[in-house]
mmCIF file of C-alpha atoms in Angstrom:
data_model
loop_
_atom_site.group_PDB
_atom_site.id
_atom_site.type_symbol
_atom_site.label_atom_id
_atom_site.label_comp_id
_atom_site.label_asym_id
_atom_site.label_seq_id
_atom_site.Cartn_x
_atom_site.Cartn_y
_atom_site.Cartn_z
ATOM 1 C CA MET A 3 -49.749 -132.731 63.344
ATOM 2 C CA LYS A 4 -47.461 -133.782 66.375
ATOM 3 C CA LYS A 5 -45.104 -131.853 68.216
ATOM 4 C CA THR A 6 -43.251 -132.757 71.382
ATOM 5 C CA VAL A 7 -41.670 -130.074 73.756
ATOM 6 C CA VAL A 8 -39.614 -130.333 77.111
ATOM 7 C CA THR A 9 -40.443 -127.849 79.709
ATOM 8 C CA THR A 10 -38.082 -127.131 82.446
ATOM 9 C CA SER A 11 -40.558 -125.522 85.077
ATOM 10 C CA GLU A 12 -44.226 -124.928 85.723
ATOM 11 C CA ALA A 13 -43.823 -121.241 84.476
ATOM 12 C CA GLU A 14 -42.576 -122.913 81.034
ATOM 13 C CA THR A 15 -45.501 -125.261 81.047
ATOM 14 C CA ARG A 16 -47.953 -122.390 81.570
ATOM 15 C CA THR A 17 -46.358 -120.494 78.833
ATOM 16 C CA LEU A 18 -46.515 -123.202 76.351
ATOM 17 C CA ALA A 19 -50.182 -123.519 76.934
ATOM 18 C CA ARG A 20 -50.756 -119.890 76.703
ATOM 19 C CA ARG A 21 -48.951 -119.633 73.459
ATOM 20 C CA LEU A 22 -51.347 -122.651 72.231
ATOM 21 C CA ALA A 23 -54.212 -120.713 73.747
ATOM 22 C CA ALA A 24 -53.576 -117.763 71.240
ATOM 23 C CA GLY A 25 -54.325 -120.249 68.286
ATOM 24 C CA LEU A 26 -57.587 -122.003 69.740
ATOM 25 C CA LYS A 27 -61.118 -121.202 68.304
ATOM 26 C CA GLY A 28 -64.668 -121.621 69.733
ATOM 27 C CA GLY A 29 -65.565 -125.240 69.977
ATOM 28 C CA ASP A 30 -61.910 -126.478 70.237
ATOM 29 C CA VAL A 31 -61.299 -129.508 72.533
ATOM 30 C CA VAL A 32 -57.976 -130.113 74.245
ATOM 31 C CA CYS A 33 -57.710 -133.286 76.427
ATOM 32 C CA LEU A 34 -54.806 -133.560 78.906
ATOM 33 C CA ARG A 35 -53.380 -137.009 79.743
ATOM 34 C CA GLY A 36 -50.996 -137.644 82.389
ATOM 35 C CA PRO A 37 -50.516 -139.070 85.840
ATOM 36 C CA LEU A 38 -51.666 -137.483 88.973
ATOM 37 C CA GLY A 39 -49.252 -134.521 89.736
ATOM 38 C CA SER A 40 -47.848 -134.460 86.073
ATOM 39 C CA GLY A 41 -49.031 -130.573 85.488
ATOM 40 C CA LYS A 42 -52.298 -130.857 83.847
ATOM 41 C CA THR A 43 -53.850 -128.235 86.156
ATOM 42 C CA ARG A 44 -50.654 -126.044 85.341
ATOM 43 C CA PHE A 45 -51.180 -126.461 81.593
ATOM 44 C CA VAL A 46 -54.857 -125.348 81.940
ATOM 45 C CA GLN A 47 -53.757 -122.278 83.965
ATOM 46 C CA GLY A 48 -51.573 -121.206 80.912
ATOM 47 C CA LEU A 49 -54.568 -121.960 78.687
ATOM 48 C CA ALA A 50 -56.952 -119.578 80.751
ATOM 49 C CA ALA A 51 -54.172 -117.049 80.698
ATOM 50 C CA GLY A 52 -53.949 -117.321 76.938
ATOM 51 C CA LEU A 53 -57.621 -116.712 76.437
ATOM 52 C CA GLY A 54 -57.278 -113.449 78.694
ATOM 53 C CA PHE A 55 -58.736 -114.918 81.993
ATOM 54 C CA LYS A 56 -56.918 -113.249 84.955
ATOM 55 C CA GLY A 57 -58.190 -114.921 88.018
ATOM 56 C CA ARG A 58 -57.160 -117.893 89.757
ATOM 57 C CA VAL A 59 -57.627 -121.545 87.909
ATOM 58 C CA THR A 60 -58.373 -124.883 90.180
ATOM 59 C CA SER A 61 -58.920 -128.349 89.308
ATOM 60 C CA PRO A 62 -62.541 -129.139 88.997
ATOM 61 C CA THR A 63 -62.258 -132.454 90.669
ATOM 62 C CA PHE A 64 -65.201 -132.231 92.721
ATOM 63 C CA THR A 65 -67.328 -129.959 90.667
ATOM 64 C CA LEU A 66 -66.913 -131.699 87.186
ATOM 65 C CA VAL A 67 -66.747 -128.296 85.330
ATOM 66 C CA ARG A 68 -65.234 -124.888 86.204
ATOM 67 C CA GLU A 69 -65.970 -121.969 83.812
ATOM 68 C CA TYR A 70 -63.549 -118.977 83.130
ATOM 69 C CA GLN A 71 -64.457 -116.287 80.896
ATOM 70 C CA GLY A 72 -61.795 -114.810 78.730
ATOM 71 C CA LYS A 73 -61.573 -111.803 76.560
ATOM 72 C CA LYS A 74 -63.321 -113.672 73.684
ATOM 73 C CA LEU A 75 -63.665 -116.947 74.731
ATOM 74 C CA ARG A 76 -65.061 -118.956 77.706
ATOM 75 C CA LEU A 77 -62.942 -121.897 78.867
ATOM 76 C CA TYR A 78 -64.562 -124.876 80.276
ATOM 77 C CA HIS A 79 -62.388 -126.897 82.463
ATOM 78 C CA LEU A 80 -63.535 -130.489 82.857
ATOM 79 C CA ASP A 81 -62.565 -133.265 84.938
ATOM 80 C CA LEU A 82 -63.963 -136.642 83.804
ATOM 81 C CA PHE A 83 -62.455 -138.720 86.481
ATOM 82 C CA ARG A 84 -65.647 -139.276 88.458
ATOM 83 C CA VAL A 85 -67.872 -139.925 85.382
ATOM 84 C CA ALA A 86 -65.758 -142.923 83.816
ATOM 85 C CA GLY A 87 -67.994 -144.963 81.659
ATOM 86 C CA ALA A 88 -70.970 -142.669 81.492
ATOM 87 C CA ASP A 89 -72.175 -141.501 78.102
ATOM 88 C CA LEU A 90 -71.216 -137.870 78.223
ATOM 89 C CA ARG A 91 -74.031 -136.905 76.023
ATOM 90 C CA LEU A 92 -76.305 -138.070 78.708
ATOM 91 C CA VAL A 93 -74.346 -136.094 81.360
ATOM 92 C CA GLY A 94 -74.711 -132.879 79.316
ATOM 93 C CA LEU A 95 -71.125 -132.439 78.306
ATOM 94 C CA ASP A 96 -71.957 -132.509 74.468
ATOM 95 C CA ASP A 97 -73.254 -128.842 75.121
ATOM 96 C CA TYR A 98 -69.820 -127.549 76.367
ATOM 97 C CA PHE A 99 -67.924 -129.444 73.298
ATOM 98 C CA ASN A 100 -70.210 -127.487 70.760
ATOM 99 C CA ASP A 101 -70.224 -124.028 72.079
ATOM 100 C CA PRO A 102 -68.790 -121.962 69.487
ATOM 101 C CA LYS A 103 -67.822 -119.477 71.975
ATOM 102 C CA GLY A 104 -66.069 -121.862 74.388
ATOM 103 C CA VAL A 105 -63.005 -124.011 74.328
ATOM 104 C CA CYS A 106 -62.868 -127.331 76.391
ATOM 105 C CA ALA A 107 -59.746 -128.442 78.593
ATOM 106 C CA ILE A 108 -60.438 -131.958 79.616
ATOM 107 C CA GLU A 109 -58.430 -133.791 82.442
ATOM 108 C CA TRP A 110 -58.587 -137.574 82.712
ATOM 109 C CA PRO A 111 -60.324 -137.625 79.036
ATOM 110 C CA GLU A 112 -59.675 -141.557 79.300
ATOM 111 C CA ALA A 113 -62.783 -141.537 81.254
ATOM 112 C CA GLY A 114 -65.015 -140.127 78.446
ATOM 113 C CA GLY A 115 -64.079 -143.198 76.065
ATOM 114 C CA LYS A 116 -65.890 -142.709 72.429
ATOM 115 C CA SER A 117 -68.023 -139.965 73.580
ATOM 116 C CA LEU A 118 -65.205 -137.550 73.387
ATOM 117 C CA PRO A 119 -65.254 -135.584 70.014
ATOM 118 C CA ALA A 120 -62.962 -136.927 67.187
ATOM 119 C CA ARG A 121 -61.731 -133.392 66.454
ATOM 120 C CA ARG A 122 -59.620 -132.506 69.307
ATOM 121 C CA LEU A 123 -56.052 -132.059 70.492
ATOM 122 C CA ASP A 124 -54.502 -134.289 72.771
ATOM 123 C CA VAL A 125 -51.810 -133.279 75.031
ATOM 124 C CA ARG A 126 -49.691 -135.971 76.739
ATOM 125 C CA ILE A 127 -47.684 -134.712 79.844
ATOM 126 C CA GLU A 128 -44.928 -137.141 81.135
ATOM 127 C CA SER A 129 -42.723 -136.172 84.138
ATOM 128 C CA ILE A 130 -39.111 -136.507 83.362
ATOM 129 C CA SER A 131 -37.971 -135.066 86.609
ATOM 130 C CA GLU A 132 -39.338 -132.982 89.499
ATOM 131 C CA GLN A 133 -39.487 -129.972 87.212
ATOM 132 C CA GLU A 134 -39.368 -131.265 83.785
ATOM 133 C CA ARG A 135 -42.115 -132.328 81.517
ATOM 134 C CA ARG A 136 -42.375 -133.983 78.023
ATOM 135 C CA ILE A 137 -45.456 -132.578 76.399
ATOM 136 C CA THR A 138 -46.551 -134.182 73.286
ATOM 137 C CA LEU A 139 -49.306 -132.404 71.297
ATOM 138 C CA GLU A 140 -51.087 -134.194 68.666
ATOM 139 C CA GLY A 141 -54.640 -134.041 67.146
ATOM 140 C CA LYS A 142 -57.086 -132.869 64.377
ATOM 141 C CA ILE A 143 -57.263 -129.151 65.415
ATOM 142 C CA PRO A 144 -54.580 -126.774 63.850
ATOM 143 C CA LEU A 145 -51.626 -126.469 66.194
ATOM 144 C CA SER A 146 -50.283 -122.985 66.572
ATOM 145 C CA LEU A 147 -47.534 -122.115 69.244
ATOM 146 C CA LYS A 148 -47.310 -118.584 68.403
ATOM 147 C CA ARG A 149 -44.848 -116.037 70.361
ATOM 148 C CA ARG A 150 -46.027 -112.604 70.385
ATOM 149 C CA GLY A 151 -44.827 -110.705 67.221
ATOM 150 C CA GLN A 152 -43.918 -114.071 65.432
ATOM 151 C CA GLY A 153 -45.416 -116.466 63.111
ATOM 152 C CA GLU A 154 -45.756 -120.067 64.078
ATOM 153 C CA ASP A 155 -42.918 -122.147 65.277
#
């Protein structure tokens, strides 16, 4: 399934991700693609909020993984930029991908190559202007962008 959405602010980008998070299940992997400054971390902030995490979400650039406990699921926020070319199974990231009580959000998934799970959602974020983003969601996990009190769109 593929869906493209244009957001006109950081708040809209976070809201889109929050709506997406409502349909995620344990073991789901979301890969975020886009250039530096495109809004990948803003998207993860929305995912964390949608999973029920209330704290501050920052990029894991120098720590590889940051963990955020939501109401039912934990969010693992990974940045693979610094492990480009490594076999992720040897780095131990496979444990995150297979956690039935966690969801992974991966920035710079290109660095993971074939080590990434085939069953995942790819999110491509493109800058249209300073505030506008074209966000394309495509993958092998069910795609749900539910609004409160409504069915799927």
